[in-house]
Tab-separated table of C-alpha atoms in Angstrom:
chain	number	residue	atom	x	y	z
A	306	UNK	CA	0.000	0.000	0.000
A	307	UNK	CA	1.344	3.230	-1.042
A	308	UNK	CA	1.623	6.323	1.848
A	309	UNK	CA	2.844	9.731	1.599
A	310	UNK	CA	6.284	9.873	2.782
A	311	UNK	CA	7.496	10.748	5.892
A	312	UNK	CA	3.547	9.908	7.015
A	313	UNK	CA	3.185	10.404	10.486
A	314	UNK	CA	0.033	8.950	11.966
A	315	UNK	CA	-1.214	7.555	15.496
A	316	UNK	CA	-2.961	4.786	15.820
A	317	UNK	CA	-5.514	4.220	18.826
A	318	UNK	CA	-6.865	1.260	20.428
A	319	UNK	CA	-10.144	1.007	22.579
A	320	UNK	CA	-10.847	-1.122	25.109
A	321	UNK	CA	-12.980	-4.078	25.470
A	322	UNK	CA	-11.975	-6.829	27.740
A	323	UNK	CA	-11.023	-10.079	25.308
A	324	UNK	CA	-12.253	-8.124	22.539
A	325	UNK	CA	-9.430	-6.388	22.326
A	326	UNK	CA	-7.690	-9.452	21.215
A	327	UNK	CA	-8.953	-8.494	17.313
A	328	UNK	CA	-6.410	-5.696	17.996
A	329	UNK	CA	-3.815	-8.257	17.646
A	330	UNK	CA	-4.993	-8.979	14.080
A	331	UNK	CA	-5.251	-5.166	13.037
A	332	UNK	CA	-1.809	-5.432	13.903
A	333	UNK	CA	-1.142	-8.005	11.904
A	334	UNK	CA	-3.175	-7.086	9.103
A	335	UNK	CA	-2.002	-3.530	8.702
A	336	UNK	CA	1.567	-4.755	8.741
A	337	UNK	CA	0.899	-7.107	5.669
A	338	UNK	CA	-0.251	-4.249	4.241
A	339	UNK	CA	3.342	-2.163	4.467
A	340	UNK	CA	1.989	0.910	5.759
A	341	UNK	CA	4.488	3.056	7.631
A	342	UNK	CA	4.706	2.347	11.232
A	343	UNK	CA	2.986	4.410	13.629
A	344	UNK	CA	4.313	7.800	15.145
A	345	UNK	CA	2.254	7.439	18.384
A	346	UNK	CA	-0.297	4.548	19.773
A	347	UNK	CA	-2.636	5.309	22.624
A	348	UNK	CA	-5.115	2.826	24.340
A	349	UNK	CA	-6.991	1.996	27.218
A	350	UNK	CA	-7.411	-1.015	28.919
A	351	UNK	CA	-6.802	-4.203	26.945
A	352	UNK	CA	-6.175	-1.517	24.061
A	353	UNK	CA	-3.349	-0.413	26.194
A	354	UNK	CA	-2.152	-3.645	26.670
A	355	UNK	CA	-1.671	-4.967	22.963
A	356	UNK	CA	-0.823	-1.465	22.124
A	357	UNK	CA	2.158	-0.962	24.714
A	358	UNK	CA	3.345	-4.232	24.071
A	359	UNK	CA	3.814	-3.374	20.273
A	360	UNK	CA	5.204	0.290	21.395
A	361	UNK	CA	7.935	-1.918	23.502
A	362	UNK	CA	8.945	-3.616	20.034
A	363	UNK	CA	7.084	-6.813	20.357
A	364	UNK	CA	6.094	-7.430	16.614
A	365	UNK	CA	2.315	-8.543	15.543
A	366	UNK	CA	3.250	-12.196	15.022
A	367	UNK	CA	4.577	-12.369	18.604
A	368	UNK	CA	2.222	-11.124	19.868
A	369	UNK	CA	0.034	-13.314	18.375
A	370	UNK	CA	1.752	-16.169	19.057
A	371	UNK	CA	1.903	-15.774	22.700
A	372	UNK	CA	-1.869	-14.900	22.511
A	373	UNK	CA	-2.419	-18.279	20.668
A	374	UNK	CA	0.183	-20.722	22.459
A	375	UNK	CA	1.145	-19.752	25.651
A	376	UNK	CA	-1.997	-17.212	26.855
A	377	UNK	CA	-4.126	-19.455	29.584
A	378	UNK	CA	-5.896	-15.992	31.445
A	379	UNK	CA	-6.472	-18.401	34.410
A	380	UNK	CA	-2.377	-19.130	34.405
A	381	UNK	CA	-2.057	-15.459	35.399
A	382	UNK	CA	-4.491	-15.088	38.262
A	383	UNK	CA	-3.671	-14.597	41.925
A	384	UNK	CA	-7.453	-15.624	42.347
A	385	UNK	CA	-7.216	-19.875	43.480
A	386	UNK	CA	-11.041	-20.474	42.317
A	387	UNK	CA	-10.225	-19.289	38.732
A	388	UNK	CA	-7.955	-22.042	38.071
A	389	UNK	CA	-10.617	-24.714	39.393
A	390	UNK	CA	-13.246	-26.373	36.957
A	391	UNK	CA	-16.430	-27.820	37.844
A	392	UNK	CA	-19.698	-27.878	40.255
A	393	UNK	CA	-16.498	-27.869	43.604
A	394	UNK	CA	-14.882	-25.151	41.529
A	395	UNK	CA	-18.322	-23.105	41.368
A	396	UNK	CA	-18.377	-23.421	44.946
A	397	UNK	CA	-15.284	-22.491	45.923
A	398	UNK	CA	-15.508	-19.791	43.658
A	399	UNK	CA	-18.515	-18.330	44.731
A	400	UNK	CA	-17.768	-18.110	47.998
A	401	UNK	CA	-13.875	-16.728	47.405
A	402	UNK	CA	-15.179	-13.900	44.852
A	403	UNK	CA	-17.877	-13.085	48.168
A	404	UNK	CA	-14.966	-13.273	50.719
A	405	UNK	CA	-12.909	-11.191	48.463
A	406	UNK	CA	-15.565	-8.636	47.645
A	407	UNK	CA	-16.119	-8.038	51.061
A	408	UNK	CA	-12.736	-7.861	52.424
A	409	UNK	CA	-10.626	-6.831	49.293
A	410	UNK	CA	-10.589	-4.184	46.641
A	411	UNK	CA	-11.264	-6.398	43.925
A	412	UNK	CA	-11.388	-10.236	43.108
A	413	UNK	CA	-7.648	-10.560	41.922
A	414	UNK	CA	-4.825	-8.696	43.000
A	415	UNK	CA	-3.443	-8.615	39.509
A	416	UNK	CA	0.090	-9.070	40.722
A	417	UNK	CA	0.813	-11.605	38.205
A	418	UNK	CA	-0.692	-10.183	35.115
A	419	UNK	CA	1.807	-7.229	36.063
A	420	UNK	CA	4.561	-9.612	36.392
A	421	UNK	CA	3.825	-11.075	32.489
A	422	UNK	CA	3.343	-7.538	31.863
A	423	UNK	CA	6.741	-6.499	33.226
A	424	UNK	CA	8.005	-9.685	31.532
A	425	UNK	CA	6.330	-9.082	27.658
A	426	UNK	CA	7.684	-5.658	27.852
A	427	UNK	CA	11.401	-6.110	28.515
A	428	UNK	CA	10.602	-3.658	31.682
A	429	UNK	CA	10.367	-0.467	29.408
A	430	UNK	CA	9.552	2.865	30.433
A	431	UNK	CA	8.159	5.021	28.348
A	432	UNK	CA	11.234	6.991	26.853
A	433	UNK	CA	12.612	3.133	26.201
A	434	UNK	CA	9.537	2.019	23.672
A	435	UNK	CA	9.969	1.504	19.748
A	436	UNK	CA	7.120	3.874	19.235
A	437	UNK	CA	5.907	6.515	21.358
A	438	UNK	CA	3.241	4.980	23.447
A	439	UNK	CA	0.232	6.577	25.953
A	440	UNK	CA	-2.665	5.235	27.953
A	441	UNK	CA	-4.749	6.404	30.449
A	442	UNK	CA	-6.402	4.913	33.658
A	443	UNK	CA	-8.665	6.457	36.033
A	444	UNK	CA	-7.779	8.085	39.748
A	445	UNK	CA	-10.440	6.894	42.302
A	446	UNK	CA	-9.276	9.533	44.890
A	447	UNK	CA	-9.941	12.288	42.827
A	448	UNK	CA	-12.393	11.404	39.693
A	449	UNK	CA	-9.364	12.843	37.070
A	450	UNK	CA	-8.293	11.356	34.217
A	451	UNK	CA	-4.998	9.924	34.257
A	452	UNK	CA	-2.676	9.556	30.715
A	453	UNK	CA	0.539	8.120	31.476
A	454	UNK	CA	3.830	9.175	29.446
A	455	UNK	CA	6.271	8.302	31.846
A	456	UNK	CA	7.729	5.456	34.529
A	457	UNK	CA	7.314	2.115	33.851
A	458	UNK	CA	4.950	0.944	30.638
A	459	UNK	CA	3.974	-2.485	32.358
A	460	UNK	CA	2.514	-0.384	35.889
A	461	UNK	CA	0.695	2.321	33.350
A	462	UNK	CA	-0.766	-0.766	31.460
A	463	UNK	CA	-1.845	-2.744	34.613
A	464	UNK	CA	-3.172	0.471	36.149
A	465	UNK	CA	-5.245	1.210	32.896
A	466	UNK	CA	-6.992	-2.515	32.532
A	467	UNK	CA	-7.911	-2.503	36.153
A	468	UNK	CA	-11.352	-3.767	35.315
A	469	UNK	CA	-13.762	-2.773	38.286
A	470	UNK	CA	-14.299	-5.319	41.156
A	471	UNK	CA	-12.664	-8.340	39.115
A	472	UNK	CA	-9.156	-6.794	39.556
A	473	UNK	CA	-7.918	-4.398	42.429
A	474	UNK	CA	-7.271	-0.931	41.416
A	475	UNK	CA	-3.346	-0.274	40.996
A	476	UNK	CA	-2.586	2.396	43.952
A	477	UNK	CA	0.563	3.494	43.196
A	478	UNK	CA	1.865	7.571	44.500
A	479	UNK	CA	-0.949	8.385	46.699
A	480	UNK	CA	-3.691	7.214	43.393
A	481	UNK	CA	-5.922	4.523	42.868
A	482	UNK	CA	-6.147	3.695	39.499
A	483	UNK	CA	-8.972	2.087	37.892
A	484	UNK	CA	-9.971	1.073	34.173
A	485	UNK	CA	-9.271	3.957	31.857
A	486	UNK	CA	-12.547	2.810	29.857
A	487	UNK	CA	-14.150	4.640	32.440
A	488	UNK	CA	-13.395	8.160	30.913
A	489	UNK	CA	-12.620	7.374	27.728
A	490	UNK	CA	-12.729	3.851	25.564
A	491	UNK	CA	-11.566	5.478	22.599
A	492	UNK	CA	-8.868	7.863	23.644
A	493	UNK	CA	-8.434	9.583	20.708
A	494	UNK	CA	-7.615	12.981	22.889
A	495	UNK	CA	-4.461	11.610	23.436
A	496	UNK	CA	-3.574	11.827	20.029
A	497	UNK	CA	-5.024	15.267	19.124
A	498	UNK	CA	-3.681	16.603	22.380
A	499	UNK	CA	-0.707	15.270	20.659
A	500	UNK	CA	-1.273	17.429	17.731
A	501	UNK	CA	-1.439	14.395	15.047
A	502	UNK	CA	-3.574	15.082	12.287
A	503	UNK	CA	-4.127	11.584	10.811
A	504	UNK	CA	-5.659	9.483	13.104
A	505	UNK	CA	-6.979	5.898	13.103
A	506	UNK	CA	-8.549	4.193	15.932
A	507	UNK	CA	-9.951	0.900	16.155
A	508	UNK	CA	-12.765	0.039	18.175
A	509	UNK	CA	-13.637	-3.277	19.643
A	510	UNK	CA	-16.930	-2.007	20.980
A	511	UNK	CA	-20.584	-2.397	19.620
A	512	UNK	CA	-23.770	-1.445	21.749
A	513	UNK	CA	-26.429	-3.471	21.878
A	514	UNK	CA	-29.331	-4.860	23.146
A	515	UNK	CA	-28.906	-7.911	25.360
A	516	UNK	CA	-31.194	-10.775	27.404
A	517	UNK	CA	-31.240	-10.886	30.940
A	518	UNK	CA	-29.889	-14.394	30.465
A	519	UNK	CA	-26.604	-12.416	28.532
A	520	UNK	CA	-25.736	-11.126	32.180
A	521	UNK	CA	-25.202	-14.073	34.198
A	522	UNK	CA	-22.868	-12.661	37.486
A	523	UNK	CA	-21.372	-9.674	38.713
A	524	UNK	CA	-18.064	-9.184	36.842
A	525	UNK	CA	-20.777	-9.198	33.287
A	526	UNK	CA	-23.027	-6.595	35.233
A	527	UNK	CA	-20.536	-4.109	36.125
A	528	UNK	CA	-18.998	-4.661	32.737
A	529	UNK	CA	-22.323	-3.832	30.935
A	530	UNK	CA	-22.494	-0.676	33.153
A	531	UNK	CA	-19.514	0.724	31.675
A	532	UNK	CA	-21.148	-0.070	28.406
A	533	UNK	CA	-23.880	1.730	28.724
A	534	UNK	CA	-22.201	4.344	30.547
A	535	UNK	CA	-20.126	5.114	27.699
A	536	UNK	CA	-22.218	4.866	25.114
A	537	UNK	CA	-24.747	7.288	26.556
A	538	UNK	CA	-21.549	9.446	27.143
A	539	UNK	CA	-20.589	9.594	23.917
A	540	UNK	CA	-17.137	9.712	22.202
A	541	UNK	CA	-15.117	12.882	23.387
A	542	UNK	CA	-13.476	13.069	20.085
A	543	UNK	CA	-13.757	10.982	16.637
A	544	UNK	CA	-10.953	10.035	14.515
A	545	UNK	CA	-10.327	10.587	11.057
A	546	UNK	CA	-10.770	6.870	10.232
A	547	UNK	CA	-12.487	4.447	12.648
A	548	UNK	CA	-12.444	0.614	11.878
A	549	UNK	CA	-15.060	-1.419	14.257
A	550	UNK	CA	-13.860	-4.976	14.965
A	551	UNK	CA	-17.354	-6.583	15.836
A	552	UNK	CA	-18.863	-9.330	16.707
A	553	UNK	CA	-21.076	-11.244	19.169
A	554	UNK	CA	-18.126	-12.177	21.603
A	555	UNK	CA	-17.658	-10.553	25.535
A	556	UNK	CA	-15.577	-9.148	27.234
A	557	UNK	CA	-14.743	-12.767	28.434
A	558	UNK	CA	-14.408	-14.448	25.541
A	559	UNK	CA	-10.804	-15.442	25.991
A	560	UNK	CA	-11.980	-18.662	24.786
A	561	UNK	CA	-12.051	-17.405	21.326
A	562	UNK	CA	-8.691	-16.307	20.879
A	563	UNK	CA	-8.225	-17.151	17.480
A	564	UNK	CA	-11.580	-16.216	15.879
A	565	UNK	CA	-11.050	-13.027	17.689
A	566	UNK	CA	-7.387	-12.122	15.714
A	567	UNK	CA	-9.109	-13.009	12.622
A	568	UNK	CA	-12.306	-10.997	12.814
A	569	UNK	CA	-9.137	-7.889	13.429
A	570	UNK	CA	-6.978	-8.958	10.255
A	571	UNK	CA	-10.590	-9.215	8.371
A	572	UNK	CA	-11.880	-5.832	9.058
A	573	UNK	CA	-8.764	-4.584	8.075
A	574	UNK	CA	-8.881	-6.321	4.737
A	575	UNK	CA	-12.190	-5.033	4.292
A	576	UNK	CA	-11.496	-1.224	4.896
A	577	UNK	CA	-8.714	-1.347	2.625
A	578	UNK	CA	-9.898	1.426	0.171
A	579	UNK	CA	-10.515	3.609	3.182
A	580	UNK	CA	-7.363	2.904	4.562
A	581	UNK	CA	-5.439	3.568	1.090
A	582	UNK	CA	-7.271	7.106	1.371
A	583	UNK	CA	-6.263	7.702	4.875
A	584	UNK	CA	-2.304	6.433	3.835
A	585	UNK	CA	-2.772	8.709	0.498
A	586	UNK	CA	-3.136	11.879	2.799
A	587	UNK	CA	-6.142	12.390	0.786
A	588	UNK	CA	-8.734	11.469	3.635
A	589	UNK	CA	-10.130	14.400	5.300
A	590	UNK	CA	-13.452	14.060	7.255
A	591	UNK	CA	-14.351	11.944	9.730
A	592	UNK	CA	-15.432	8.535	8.957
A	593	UNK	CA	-16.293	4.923	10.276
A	594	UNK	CA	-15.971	1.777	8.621
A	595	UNK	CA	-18.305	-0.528	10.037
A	596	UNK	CA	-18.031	-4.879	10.198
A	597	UNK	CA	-20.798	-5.635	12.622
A	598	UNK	CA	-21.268	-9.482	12.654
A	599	UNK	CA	-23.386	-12.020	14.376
A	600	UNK	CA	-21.247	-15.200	14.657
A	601	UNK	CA	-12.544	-3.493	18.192
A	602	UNK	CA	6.406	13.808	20.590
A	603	UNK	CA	4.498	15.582	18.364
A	604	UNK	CA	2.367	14.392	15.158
A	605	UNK	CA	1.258	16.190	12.180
């Protein structure tokens, strides 16, 4: 695919829970395509994971290849009753996720996702990455907005997926940190604040109407609040070219690893013309590709 020279471009990722394992295959994808490399990525939450990874100079294909071989989510909980199957596991979990919930911040202490964090990203800080990299997490002390461009890239990632009551917020400095989805999913701020021009973001994301049966436990309910909390928020800002990475999977699908990198390397495929617009320089106004299926330094 041909690009402008010297085409400098960010690239942001949303968050989504195991969605955000398509970002993996937009990765992928847009890398097959041979368009220039990004000059900034942002994300939140598992956005901010796949993203800071690739910042830290993991390529697409490792990434994916961890994802698909060695990625067990239950290998990487502190959280005993996660890594037990069947009707003695559902009871030992039930009553570990009310002991924690009622003594502990959260249901996992996340201490080992950090470590495979710290692990994954050679135990880069920010000024260390391949590509300039942000994210951004929410303070619990004082409601703000938090976008991380400095310290360690594995804390600002952990701190930024810290999903609500399934994982304890990451207190680091005098802050708890929560889930940056909670301000913004699609932190395309970052970017603009950045002063980049060209901007695609991916999101993982698609509202819609679900069953009661679709919300089975807590971790799904306070999910789906977020959900619906963003989308009657709204997007802060749009960028020039969205690509949505649909389809009927949750945010704990982990199961469906592989379908998951595929449905990111197909959307890409399929918003190719937009994407040799956007590479062109040619692409001006805002616009959104959409694949919804049934079966997510200074710029110019």
């Amino acid at each position: 695919m041909k690009a402008v020279k010297n085409f400098k471009w960010a690239l942001v990722l949303s968050g989504g829970g195991a969605k955000g394992l398509a970002h993996i295959g937009i990765l992928t994808a847009l890398e097959k395509l041979g368009v220039p490399a990004p000059s900034l990525v942002a994300g939140t939450s598992m956005g901010a994971i796949v993203g800071g990874l690739y910042a830290c100079g993991m390529k697409p294909k490792e990434i994916a290849d961890f994802t698909l071989k060695d990625f067990d989510i239950g290998r990487y909980l502190d959280s005993f009753a996660f890594r037990i199957s069947g009707p003695v596991g559902k009871v030992i979990q039930t009553g570990q996720i009310l002991g924690s919930l009622a003594t502990r911040r959260g249901i996992d202490p996340g201490e080992k996702i950090l470590e495979l964090l710290e692990k994954l990203s050679g135990g880069k800080k920010f000024n260390e990455t391949k590509i300039p990299f942000r994210c951004n997490a929410v303070d619990l002390i004082n409601g703000e907005e938090v976008i991380f461009d400095s310290g360690s890239v594995a804390r600002a990632m952990r701190a930024s997926m810290s999903f609500p009551a399934f994982f304890e917020p990451f207190c680091a400095d005098g802050r708890m940190y929560v889930d940056g989805g909670l301000a913004d999913n699609m932190p395309v701020t970052i970017a603009r604040k950045a002063g980049f021009r060209h901007i695609l973001a991916v999101d993982v994301g698609k509202f819609r109407t679900l069953m009661a049966d679709d919300l089975p436990n807590a971790p799904q309910v306070v999910y789906r609040s977020m959900e619906t909390i963003q989308y009657l928020m709204g997007r802060k800002e749009r960028a020039d070219l969205t690509i949505h990475a649909t389809d009927n999977a949750t945010p704990f699908s982990f199961l469906k690893k592989k379908e998951l990198i595929e449905l990111g390397e197909r959307a890409v495929r399929e918003s190719a013309p937009e994407l040799e617009s956007f590479f062109s320089g040619k692409f001006r106004a805002p616009f959104t590709r959409r694949r919804y299926r049934d079966c997510g330094i200074k710029g110019e």
